[in-house]
XYZ file of C-alpha atoms in Angstrom:
769
model
C -22.803 -104.120 255.190
C -24.104 -101.992 252.353
C -22.119 -101.772 249.101
C -21.732 -98.260 247.689
C -20.598 -97.027 244.267
C -18.273 -94.018 244.507
C -17.568 -91.889 241.537
C -14.362 -89.953 241.654
C -13.792 -86.952 239.373
C -10.996 -84.747 239.870
C -10.945 -81.512 237.903
C -8.621 -78.839 238.991
C -10.001 -75.403 238.131
C -7.993 -72.682 239.732
C -9.990 -69.978 241.574
C -13.358 -71.562 240.837
C -14.024 -74.790 242.687
C -11.826 -75.584 245.596
C -11.231 -79.223 246.558
C -13.019 -78.755 249.829
C -16.236 -77.840 248.075
C -15.875 -80.883 245.845
C -15.495 -83.170 248.903
C -18.635 -81.694 250.556
C -20.639 -82.192 247.408
C -19.474 -85.838 247.205
C -20.627 -86.523 250.730
C -24.025 -85.014 250.116
C -24.710 -86.946 246.906
C -23.413 -90.112 248.480
C -26.002 -89.828 251.210
C -28.795 -89.183 248.777
C -28.038 -92.092 246.514
C -27.568 -94.957 249.064
C -30.433 -97.017 247.609
C -29.511 -100.530 246.297
C -31.254 -102.012 243.198
C -34.031 -104.568 243.768
C -32.963 -108.180 244.264
C -29.456 -107.145 245.195
C -27.658 -105.779 248.157
C -28.163 -102.187 248.702
C -25.872 -100.181 246.455
C -25.927 -96.644 245.241
C -24.376 -94.052 242.830
C -22.837 -90.920 244.142
C -22.624 -88.239 241.328
C -20.979 -84.851 241.376
C -20.617 -81.919 238.927
C -17.758 -81.708 236.415
C -16.353 -78.377 235.317
C -14.651 -77.883 232.076
C -13.193 -74.720 230.594
C -14.792 -73.423 227.364
C -12.960 -72.748 224.044
C -10.522 -75.660 224.538
C -8.923 -76.509 221.223
C -7.630 -80.094 222.159
C -9.309 -83.109 223.687
C -9.689 -82.183 227.347
C -10.047 -84.647 230.224
C -13.179 -83.781 232.218
C -13.253 -86.365 234.987
C -13.610 -90.099 235.837
C -16.565 -92.388 236.626
C -15.764 -95.396 238.724
C -17.925 -97.826 240.670
C -16.976 -99.149 244.160
C -17.689 -102.582 242.855
C -15.128 -102.284 240.122
C -12.187 -104.455 241.363
C -10.004 -103.762 238.410
C -10.643 -106.976 236.501
C -11.944 -105.077 233.523
C -15.290 -106.747 233.672
C -17.241 -103.435 234.059
C -18.224 -101.359 231.068
C -19.050 -97.613 231.498
C -21.469 -95.820 229.123
C -22.631 -92.192 228.680
C -26.297 -91.393 227.748
C -28.209 -88.173 227.187
C -28.678 -85.339 224.635
C -25.227 -83.867 225.224
C -23.347 -87.092 225.171
C -22.111 -86.325 221.627
C -19.828 -83.623 222.949
C -18.098 -86.038 225.277
C -16.524 -89.523 225.161
C -15.837 -92.013 227.936
C -13.319 -94.787 228.311
C -15.519 -97.833 228.780
C -12.916 -99.681 230.949
C -11.631 -96.810 233.119
C -14.614 -94.400 233.129
C -12.503 -91.395 232.085
C -14.637 -88.630 230.428
C -13.201 -86.400 227.683
C -14.520 -83.317 225.839
C -14.109 -84.206 222.202
C -15.077 -80.731 220.689
C -14.774 -77.102 221.554
C -17.346 -76.010 224.071
C -18.901 -72.498 224.193
C -20.591 -71.433 227.400
C -22.630 -68.739 225.547
C -24.161 -71.451 223.491
C -24.681 -74.056 226.183
C -23.339 -73.733 229.701
C -24.782 -76.952 231.242
C -24.826 -80.593 230.056
C -27.027 -83.101 231.877
C -25.850 -86.708 231.114
C -26.738 -90.183 232.322
C -24.216 -92.826 233.330
C -24.622 -96.586 233.317
C -22.293 -99.426 234.497
C -22.731 -102.894 232.900
C -21.089 -106.144 234.081
C -19.852 -107.682 230.866
C -19.688 -111.140 232.412
C -23.386 -111.292 232.955
C -24.444 -108.600 230.429
C -26.514 -106.786 232.944
C -26.354 -103.305 234.507
C -24.807 -103.234 237.911
C -26.857 -100.288 239.073
C -29.653 -98.180 237.471
C -28.849 -95.188 235.351
C -27.953 -92.025 237.239
C -27.672 -88.379 236.041
C -24.759 -86.090 236.484
C -23.934 -82.496 235.363
C -21.063 -81.038 233.460
C -20.829 -77.235 233.711
C -18.769 -75.144 231.290
C -16.781 -72.488 233.075
C -16.564 -68.960 231.512
C -13.623 -67.284 230.041
C -13.563 -63.676 228.615
C -13.946 -64.580 224.940
C -16.772 -62.170 223.999
C -16.235 -58.473 223.270
C -18.944 -55.925 224.063
C -21.485 -55.398 221.253
C -23.839 -52.405 220.491
C -27.149 -53.991 219.588
C -29.010 -50.818 218.465
C -26.696 -49.658 215.762
C -26.760 -47.440 213.771
C -27.282 -44.643 216.164
C -28.698 -41.238 214.989
C -29.465 -38.185 216.990
C -30.640 -34.615 216.291
C -29.827 -31.700 218.559
C -30.418 -27.980 217.965
C -27.435 -25.935 216.923
C -25.842 -23.568 219.416
C -27.034 -25.859 222.311
C -25.227 -25.198 225.605
C -22.659 -27.493 227.194
C -24.064 -30.537 228.951
C -27.099 -30.883 226.576
C -28.206 -34.514 226.403
C -27.731 -35.980 222.929
C -28.259 -39.824 223.091
C -27.563 -42.901 225.229
C -25.715 -45.850 223.794
C -25.660 -49.321 225.395
C -23.359 -52.283 224.800
C -23.960 -55.885 225.866
C -21.284 -58.586 226.784
C -22.259 -62.216 226.347
C -19.797 -63.482 228.976
C -20.905 -64.564 232.492
C -21.387 -61.426 234.614
C -20.834 -63.453 237.779
C -17.388 -64.485 236.656
C -14.916 -61.808 237.615
C -15.187 -58.596 235.471
C -15.858 -60.387 232.203
C -19.107 -58.377 231.595
C -18.213 -55.152 233.369
C -18.180 -52.441 230.577
C -16.680 -48.962 230.413
C -17.421 -46.437 227.590
C -14.889 -44.194 225.971
C -15.021 -41.449 223.249
C -12.690 -42.332 220.404
C -13.818 -39.589 218.025
C -15.957 -36.482 218.502
C -13.818 -34.239 220.702
C -14.076 -31.413 221.590
C -17.765 -31.068 220.825
C -19.062 -34.186 222.602
C -18.372 -36.277 225.744
C -19.563 -39.661 227.047
C -20.273 -40.843 230.549
C -18.012 -43.935 231.167
C -20.515 -46.116 233.007
C -23.854 -45.010 231.464
C -22.979 -44.397 227.809
C -24.829 -41.005 227.770
C -23.454 -38.592 225.106
C -23.524 -34.924 225.931
C -22.510 -31.657 224.205
C -19.267 -30.216 225.435
C -19.015 -27.204 223.121
C -21.450 -25.043 221.075
C -21.737 -25.791 217.423
C -23.053 -23.748 214.453
C -25.101 -25.651 211.844
C -24.146 -23.151 209.124
C -20.472 -24.177 209.614
C -21.052 -27.958 209.945
C -24.483 -29.657 210.191
C -23.362 -33.344 210.760
C -20.946 -34.911 213.096
C -19.784 -38.579 213.265
C -18.912 -39.768 216.831
C -17.268 -43.122 217.618
C -17.874 -44.714 221.029
C -15.698 -47.626 222.360
C -16.994 -50.102 224.978
C -14.382 -52.220 226.928
C -15.104 -55.085 229.332
C -13.179 -56.132 232.456
C -13.317 -52.442 233.473
C -10.716 -51.655 230.906
C -8.035 -53.865 232.605
C -5.317 -55.393 230.506
C -6.611 -58.283 228.378
C -10.026 -56.700 228.092
C -12.016 -56.942 224.879
C -13.663 -53.855 223.220
C -16.311 -52.928 220.603
C -17.145 -49.670 218.858
C -20.280 -47.903 217.571
C -20.810 -44.942 215.294
C -23.246 -42.242 216.212
C -24.418 -39.764 213.536
C -25.417 -36.474 215.164
C -27.243 -33.873 213.092
C -27.730 -30.208 214.142
C -31.185 -28.863 213.606
C -31.532 -25.292 212.463
C -32.545 -22.280 214.553
C -33.331 -18.891 213.103
C -30.024 -17.278 214.162
C -29.282 -15.632 210.799
C -31.188 -12.719 209.164
C -31.699 -12.543 205.367
C -29.289 -10.300 203.458
C -29.341 -8.804 199.986
C -26.443 -9.864 197.924
C -26.990 -6.992 195.564
C -27.180 -3.440 196.855
C -28.555 -2.009 193.610
C -31.132 -3.144 191.038
C -32.165 -1.480 187.746
C -35.444 -2.236 185.977
C -37.438 -0.780 183.113
C -41.228 -0.647 182.622
C -43.331 0.542 179.624
C -45.786 3.286 180.361
C -48.459 1.144 178.589
C -48.022 -1.725 181.028
C -51.208 -2.410 183.061
C -51.379 -2.599 186.808
C -50.040 -5.858 188.169
C -47.313 -6.219 185.622
C -44.089 -7.845 186.875
C -41.146 -5.465 186.596
C -38.227 -7.604 187.898
C -37.036 -9.890 190.713
C -34.863 -9.209 193.744
C -33.179 -11.865 195.873
C -32.011 -12.073 199.475
C -30.098 -14.993 200.905
C -30.604 -16.604 204.337
C -28.183 -19.191 205.661
C -30.977 -20.801 207.650
C -33.130 -23.478 206.135
C -36.834 -24.487 206.128
C -39.302 -22.267 207.879
C -36.467 -20.153 209.310
C -35.452 -19.114 205.820
C -38.937 -17.870 204.848
C -38.781 -14.100 204.226
C -40.949 -11.179 203.209
C -40.067 -8.103 201.223
C -41.522 -4.617 201.535
C -40.883 -1.085 200.288
C -39.921 1.619 202.620
C -42.221 4.679 202.779
C -45.141 2.639 201.344
C -44.884 3.388 197.640
C -48.232 3.881 195.860
C -46.779 3.005 192.494
C -44.900 -0.258 193.132
C -45.215 -3.288 195.389
C -43.226 -6.506 196.122
C -44.695 -9.953 196.406
C -42.886 -13.154 197.401
C -42.380 -16.263 195.284
C -42.941 -18.950 197.873
C -40.963 -21.584 195.872
C -37.765 -19.560 195.229
C -38.126 -17.010 198.010
C -37.561 -14.254 195.418
C -39.165 -10.828 195.645
C -41.202 -9.907 192.530
C -41.513 -6.133 191.970
C -44.898 -5.387 190.410
C -46.633 -2.336 189.108
C -49.260 -1.183 191.574
C -50.448 1.840 189.586
C -49.925 2.726 185.884
C -47.053 5.017 185.157
C -46.897 7.948 182.732
C -43.600 8.744 180.990
C -44.697 12.334 180.337
C -45.487 12.781 184.027
C -42.521 10.965 185.546
C -39.789 9.129 183.612
C -37.968 7.308 186.455
C -38.556 6.137 190.057
C -36.224 5.238 192.979
C -37.414 2.966 195.781
C -35.735 1.143 198.648
C -36.732 -2.393 199.536
C -36.050 -4.316 202.785
C -36.281 -7.936 203.733
C -36.873 -9.787 207.012
C -37.763 -13.329 208.248
C -41.334 -14.287 208.746
C -40.785 -16.373 211.818
C -38.473 -15.137 214.594
C -38.439 -16.281 218.163
C -38.290 -13.656 220.917
C -35.002 -14.974 222.234
C -33.448 -14.659 218.762
C -34.888 -11.212 218.018
C -31.586 -9.372 218.726
C -30.002 -11.180 215.822
C -32.630 -9.671 213.408
C -32.387 -5.977 214.121
C -31.376 -3.586 211.322
C -32.992 -5.400 208.368
C -31.026 -5.637 205.108
C -32.011 -3.153 202.317
C -31.388 -2.568 198.688
C -32.035 0.332 196.263
C -34.222 -0.203 193.083
C -34.255 2.205 190.191
C -37.140 1.872 187.702
C -36.889 3.579 184.302
C -40.154 4.324 182.445
C -40.084 3.740 178.655
C -42.093 5.974 176.412
C -44.809 4.414 174.319
C -47.177 5.708 171.673
C -50.276 6.172 173.689
C -53.848 6.625 172.386
C -55.638 9.995 172.635
C -57.021 10.981 175.994
C -60.359 12.672 176.578
C -60.270 15.027 179.636
C -63.748 13.804 180.751
C -64.989 10.201 180.904
C -68.353 11.301 179.372
C -70.065 14.436 178.084
C -73.595 15.629 178.507
C -75.196 18.248 176.206
C -78.593 19.734 175.976
C -80.476 21.117 172.926
C -84.095 22.193 172.411
C -86.195 20.129 170.041
C -87.100 21.517 166.630
C -83.692 23.105 165.919
C -82.701 23.286 162.242
C -80.007 21.251 160.512
C -76.500 22.264 161.484
C -77.281 23.423 164.949
C -74.237 23.076 167.310
C -74.852 20.646 170.141
C -71.439 20.868 171.887
C -67.766 20.272 171.534
C -65.586 17.384 172.691
C -61.837 17.394 172.585
C -59.060 14.896 173.119
C -55.306 15.348 173.334
C -52.351 13.180 172.415
C -50.396 12.648 175.651
C -47.157 11.894 173.721
C -44.537 14.469 173.126
C -45.077 14.673 169.367
C -48.698 15.798 169.761
C -50.243 13.948 166.782
C -53.226 15.622 165.141
C -56.526 13.872 165.844
C -59.467 12.880 163.653
C -62.980 12.486 165.222
C -65.802 10.234 164.280
C -69.284 9.735 165.754
C -71.500 6.664 166.065
C -74.777 5.889 167.692
C -77.251 8.003 165.777
C -77.748 9.391 162.267
C -79.187 12.526 163.801
C -75.767 14.036 164.591
C -72.433 14.533 163.010
C -68.992 15.782 164.196
C -66.434 17.930 162.439
C -62.684 17.944 162.574
C -62.407 20.031 165.773
C -64.805 17.831 167.767
C -67.936 20.026 167.335
C -71.117 17.954 167.287
C -73.947 19.357 165.090
C -77.422 18.107 164.140
C -78.161 16.576 160.807
C -81.924 16.331 161.277
C -84.579 18.159 163.237
C -84.922 16.652 166.712
C -88.275 15.736 168.225
C -88.368 15.092 171.932
C -91.492 13.082 171.614
C -89.592 10.593 169.344
C -86.530 10.490 171.524
C -85.696 12.544 174.543
C -82.116 11.183 174.964
C -79.373 10.113 172.506
C -76.447 7.976 173.500
C -73.503 8.720 171.252
C -69.879 7.530 171.051
C -67.166 9.810 169.811
C -63.895 8.254 168.672
C -60.605 10.113 168.433
C -57.886 8.655 166.135
C -54.319 9.760 165.771
C -53.353 10.880 162.327
C -49.759 9.526 162.588
C -50.870 6.148 163.899
C -54.402 5.163 163.093
C -54.070 2.180 165.489
C -54.180 4.557 168.478
C -57.908 5.101 169.115
C -59.879 6.331 172.176
C -63.586 6.872 172.617
C -65.882 8.739 174.957
C -69.592 8.619 175.598
C -71.715 11.612 174.756
C -75.268 11.994 176.047
C -77.575 14.508 174.325
C -80.794 15.492 176.054
C -83.438 17.040 173.929
C -85.427 19.795 175.630
C -89.081 20.037 175.158
C -90.871 22.883 173.421
C -94.657 23.090 173.233
C -95.127 21.821 169.728
C -97.848 19.255 170.273
C -101.467 20.331 170.781
C -103.564 18.311 173.284
C -105.927 15.615 172.022
C -108.542 13.142 173.214
C -106.960 10.691 175.583
C -108.875 7.839 173.876
C -111.446 7.166 171.186
C -114.874 7.791 172.487
C -118.017 5.789 171.476
C -120.760 8.096 172.706
C -124.439 7.265 172.647
C -127.541 9.301 173.486
C -130.864 7.719 174.157
C -133.843 8.778 172.107
C -135.767 9.536 175.338
C -132.855 11.508 176.921
C -133.802 14.562 178.986
C -132.209 17.998 178.680
C -129.122 18.395 180.884
C -128.485 14.709 181.030
C -124.726 13.745 181.118
C -123.821 11.945 177.871
C -120.050 11.550 178.047
C -117.053 12.526 180.222
C -113.962 13.331 178.180
C -110.231 13.983 179.043
C -107.129 14.951 177.067
C -103.416 14.171 176.865
C -100.408 16.126 175.693
C -97.277 14.379 174.315
C -95.137 17.432 175.312
C -93.277 17.436 178.525
C -94.220 20.224 180.938
C -92.259 21.640 183.833
C -95.502 22.157 185.648
C -98.457 19.797 185.575
C -100.506 19.813 182.415
C -103.704 21.826 182.519
C -106.258 21.570 179.684
C -109.145 23.935 178.712
C -112.209 22.548 176.951
C -114.517 24.761 174.876
C -117.357 24.102 172.450
C -116.753 25.450 168.939
C -118.426 28.811 168.419
C -119.845 27.793 165.022
C -121.264 24.606 166.478
C -122.553 26.066 169.727
C -125.575 27.988 168.312
C -127.321 25.073 166.695
C -125.963 22.253 168.815
C -128.123 19.712 170.609
C -125.408 19.325 173.124
C -123.337 21.500 175.427
C -119.925 21.252 177.098
C -118.985 21.949 180.749
C -115.301 22.197 181.643
C -114.639 20.603 185.070
C -111.306 22.492 185.515
C -109.634 19.200 186.420
C -108.425 18.228 182.937
C -111.900 16.670 182.229
C -115.150 17.903 180.708
C -118.732 16.549 180.487
C -121.023 16.486 177.472
C -124.676 17.276 178.359
C -127.822 16.996 176.252
C -129.169 20.419 175.298
C -132.717 19.257 174.549
C -135.134 16.405 175.306
C -135.871 13.658 172.860
C -133.923 12.452 169.835
C -135.005 10.570 166.843
C -132.953 7.573 165.572
C -134.543 7.632 162.103
C -134.298 11.392 161.458
C -130.897 12.172 162.999
C -129.043 8.974 163.946
C -125.613 10.691 164.352
C -124.413 14.065 165.731
C -120.978 15.574 165.401
C -119.763 17.904 168.119
C -116.661 20.085 167.616
C -114.544 20.552 170.820
C -111.501 22.874 171.221
C -108.819 21.738 173.726
C -106.032 24.144 174.785
C -102.985 23.456 177.005
C -101.047 25.739 179.415
C -97.828 25.684 177.469
C -95.877 28.703 176.224
C -97.128 29.491 173.714
C -100.414 27.710 174.316
C -101.555 25.250 171.579
C -105.212 24.480 170.734
C -106.565 21.444 168.893
C -109.964 20.867 167.278
C -111.470 17.482 168.023
C -114.726 15.940 166.765
C -116.862 13.836 169.102
C -119.347 11.511 167.351
C -122.590 10.969 169.187
C -124.879 8.252 168.030
C -128.622 8.123 168.837
C -129.725 4.822 170.342
C -132.989 3.151 171.237
C -132.212 2.525 174.901
C -135.760 1.569 175.874
C -137.248 2.365 179.232
C -133.932 1.643 180.969
C -132.245 4.652 179.317
C -128.955 2.795 179.675
C -126.488 3.411 176.850
C -124.479 0.208 177.578
C -127.191 -1.624 175.591
C -126.251 0.494 172.613
C -122.589 -0.354 173.044
C -123.329 -4.119 173.137
C -125.452 -3.829 169.915
C -122.581 -1.953 168.170
C -120.165 -4.623 169.206
C -122.435 -7.425 168.005
C -122.853 -5.654 164.667
C -119.261 -5.193 164.172
C -118.523 -8.821 165.101
C -121.216 -10.075 162.690
C -119.838 -7.881 159.912
C -116.373 -9.136 160.480
C -117.432 -12.730 160.434
C -119.255 -12.343 157.148
C -116.399 -10.507 155.616
C -114.002 -13.250 156.622
C -116.197 -15.943 155.077
C -116.443 -13.985 151.873
C -112.758 -13.541 151.714
C -112.084 -17.168 152.279
C -114.490 -18.161 149.506
C -112.811 -15.783 147.117
C -109.427 -17.179 147.942
C -110.619 -20.729 147.375
C -112.118 -19.847 143.956
C -108.820 -18.219 142.933
C -106.787 -21.249 143.934
C -109.201 -23.511 142.169
C -108.967 -21.546 138.934
C -105.155 -21.522 139.131
C -105.029 -25.331 139.652
C -107.401 -25.837 136.704
C -105.220 -23.721 134.406
C -102.095 -25.651 135.388
C -103.795 -28.981 134.828
C -104.989 -28.001 131.320
C -101.586 -26.711 130.421
C -99.906 -29.901 131.603
C -102.304 -32.061 129.588
C -101.685 -29.858 126.519
C -97.921 -30.545 126.806
C -98.472 -34.293 127.101
C -100.558 -34.441 123.902
C -98.145 -34.184 120.934
C -100.663 -34.768 118.163
C -104.480 -34.342 117.906
C -106.755 -37.326 118.172
C -107.229 -37.520 114.365
C -103.573 -38.335 113.818
C -103.470 -41.303 116.245
C -101.978 -43.579 113.610
C -99.251 -41.012 112.683
C -98.306 -40.596 116.391
C -97.929 -44.320 116.648
C -95.704 -44.413 113.604
C -93.570 -41.593 115.043
C -92.962 -43.625 118.230
C -91.900 -46.597 116.189
C -89.537 -44.428 114.189
C -87.484 -43.657 117.224
C -86.109 -47.289 116.896
C -84.317 -47.114 113.495
C -84.076 -50.893 113.173
C -82.298 -52.575 110.362
C -81.802 -49.675 107.996
C -83.428 -48.136 105.018
C -85.038 -51.316 103.652
C -86.779 -52.167 106.882
C -90.517 -51.534 106.338
C -91.878 -53.412 109.239
C -91.991 -50.299 111.478
C -94.503 -48.562 109.072
C -98.044 -49.412 108.185
C -97.796 -48.839 104.424
C -101.389 -49.791 103.708
C -102.852 -47.315 106.188
C -100.757 -44.425 104.972
C -100.939 -44.889 101.110
C -103.106 -46.830 98.778
C -100.298 -47.088 96.163
C -97.008 -48.059 97.715
C -93.916 -46.496 96.215
C -90.742 -48.377 97.111
C -87.796 -46.128 98.066
C -84.621 -46.334 96.139
C -81.334 -46.157 97.926
C -79.834 -42.734 97.322
C -76.543 -41.362 98.287
C -76.555 -39.353 101.546
C -76.581 -35.604 101.371
C -75.577 -32.995 103.773
C -77.723 -32.160 106.726
C -78.825 -28.839 105.334
C -79.785 -30.404 102.045
C -81.812 -33.040 103.842
C -83.730 -30.473 105.836
C -84.379 -28.282 102.764
C -85.545 -31.329 100.763
C -87.731 -32.454 103.648
C -89.516 -29.144 103.751
C -89.969 -28.855 100.022
C -91.020 -32.397 99.331
C -93.233 -32.708 102.346
C -95.623 -30.322 100.550
C -95.702 -32.610 97.482
C -95.291 -36.204 98.507
C -97.846 -38.005 96.443
C -101.517 -38.864 96.432
C -102.107 -37.941 100.028
C -100.078 -34.678 99.976
C -103.090 -32.583 100.824
C -103.514 -34.440 104.126
C -99.825 -34.098 104.928
C -99.752 -30.425 104.004
C -102.689 -29.767 106.229
C -101.208 -31.722 109.140
C -97.837 -29.998 108.863
C -99.418 -26.543 108.530
C -101.466 -27.105 111.694
C -98.538 -28.265 113.675
C -96.360 -25.431 112.415
C -98.983 -22.909 113.312
C -99.424 -24.422 116.732
C -95.722 -24.355 117.421
C -95.425 -20.714 116.263
C -98.248 -19.504 118.502
C -97.316 -21.515 121.617
C -95.006 -19.383 123.749
C -94.139 -22.312 126.012
C -93.257 -24.824 123.378
C -89.448 -25.309 122.815
C -88.081 -24.839 119.236
C -87.517 -28.573 118.776
C -91.309 -29.225 118.843
C -91.467 -28.052 115.228
C -88.506 -30.210 114.320
C -90.397 -33.249 115.762
C -93.285 -32.456 113.502
C -91.137 -32.410 110.435
C -89.247 -35.451 111.495
C -92.151 -37.662 110.192
C -91.136 -39.814 107.257
C -93.770 -41.805 105.468
C -93.237 -44.825 103.349
C -91.754 -43.977 99.972
C -90.778 -40.552 100.943
C -88.734 -38.837 98.249
C -86.740 -37.187 100.946
C -84.817 -40.325 101.433
C -83.319 -41.526 104.692
C -82.480 -39.266 107.623
C -79.699 -41.520 108.690
C -76.226 -40.003 108.795
C -74.622 -43.218 107.435
C -72.969 -42.871 104.130
C -73.414 -39.081 103.920
C -71.009 -37.050 101.987
C -68.575 -34.764 103.748
C -69.228 -31.724 101.566
C -71.354 -28.641 101.948
C -70.786 -27.067 98.611
C -74.524 -27.247 97.641
C -75.721 -26.048 101.000
C -78.295 -23.273 100.734
C -80.113 -22.162 103.813
C -82.384 -19.569 102.210
C -85.385 -21.899 102.709
C -85.170 -21.338 106.432
C -86.580 -17.878 105.895
C -89.861 -19.525 104.752
C -90.307 -21.594 107.987
C -91.645 -18.681 110.077
C -90.516 -16.667 112.991
C -89.278 -19.697 114.989
C -86.532 -20.311 112.421
C -85.574 -16.629 111.881
C -82.560 -16.863 114.164
C -81.363 -20.100 112.529
C -81.774 -18.600 109.072
C -79.766 -15.473 109.985
C -76.920 -17.622 111.541
C -76.608 -20.043 108.588
C -77.280 -17.408 105.919
C -74.601 -15.205 107.295
C -72.190 -18.149 107.472
C -72.751 -18.938 103.857
C -72.097 -15.348 102.806
C -69.001 -15.194 104.834
C -67.707 -18.403 103.192
C -68.502 -17.011 99.699
């Protein structure tokens, strides 16, 4: 007989697992597990499912494990194994299972455990481990939750009833197969009467038209209840923010029905006069507007400021206070973007009246014409009237005007705007004059206007025709009679209404004895023909032919022109081009020789100038002649005064004098006395006084006659002090501070170089006396 282990668990769960179902399950598992462990009689475990309610606050008995071999002697020990075993406990002696903590089906709805029975007497398991299941039954402990919060929706304003807005969805974590725990119904808590919600789908729809201009945002609260809203049901709420988008259902309107602006008459075109403003309750693109003027004013216009939507009234054409002092215009406004279905709301555009007052300004003078053109014949005398220009002051006070003219010194203008000539005009010099006449107000010289004046000088026949070019005419010595020598033409600087026509004639005085004759071709040209055969270069190398040229002007003018004809040895070729080449070579050779001669002359002149400058520079460098070499050396040594009056090392006493006279120390005198003593005693200084006198005289004469030498050159010459000079020391040390004995009359004896000094000091002495 096979031994079987029977596990009994009794869990009474109303309405969920009837006892009959438990019994059937026990039988099925008992048949599956009738396999005995090896080495023992065939035994088996029969397991079933346990059900335990969730959210139990106290220790809850789940069921009991019991082996058929357990005879009640407490020798068997029951154990629970598995990952979920920590949530349960088992009585090791009786096999009772308890839930030791609160279970949440939404966290874990199924626990798979292992059970083991050990015989404590032998310390071994009675049967192998076997799995069993504990299921957590659901209770309605979770309220519906909206997972997509926050909800936002946008719907156009004035939408009709039934317009879809948004769909909201709530989820319930309870078991949907357990009663109505997860069956949800939706309800509108706030949002009536403008919105409604479908109970089963959560779709929100519009139930009444709304105007964005009155309210643009609505807050709707939706409630979700489980268990189909039955008593004991749980609920959750969600907030839906619904914004109304704008449609162009409002036309712009002027808040002001009248505007007043002022504008100066001196304002240029395009000047801003003022701003007008219309208001539109719509927003964005629907509020964009455009302004216009009724009847299409030619003086004013309105442009839009895209940032502020203001209308800017601008000046389209300059205004004149004297012509019109005020204007009245009517402006209208409309939207730029209007849908066809909304067009009826935009009929009868809003308008406003604008009054513009023109302010008077001091305006510059005005010329009636933009420019003037006058004509005058050439050759008219000084003071001839060319024409008259006039300007007016557009202001009411009519200020007198003063005119001035620029552009040419050939014209002038008087006080009434009459232009006259100041010089005789010559069309050949200038046929047109571009003048500028300026008008200035007398009351306000800042107000100036100008106009261009064009003067055309008419031609008169005052220029006689002349040769069109310089002719170099040659005739060969072996020329035949009637041979063409030269073809000539003429020009006339005068302007002719008709084409110029010239008449060529040979002078009557020259025609009788002439070797040449002239034939007029009647086409403004003439030919010169030889009147005889054979010419001699030696006897008559040059011929002069007088030709008269007359024009067709009124009156006709005639000029006398001389044609020079040179005789040339053309050879047998009788070609005068050979003569032209010879003349060109002669001229070129002459020019080359002349250029060379001029360059040589310039070089000689420059050389002479450089030589003079070099000699003059050398003369300035030499202070003394060669014969006074020793004196010049002593003068250079004297520039270093040394140790005083007793110092004689700086002078070569032996070279200067044969008998040395030692100087005595004398008291210092005034500067004028020293100079006077120096001059007088330098002429009588001792045995060598003749040499000194000669030297001093030469240097004095040289200084007097040299126009380039400065005055101090003479003073350098007299600054020489020889050994034993009775003049004493020139040092200023120890000099007396008195000028009682000063007498400058001796300066008159020093020559013309000291005349100025003598007059200055002499006059000073007389003044002091």
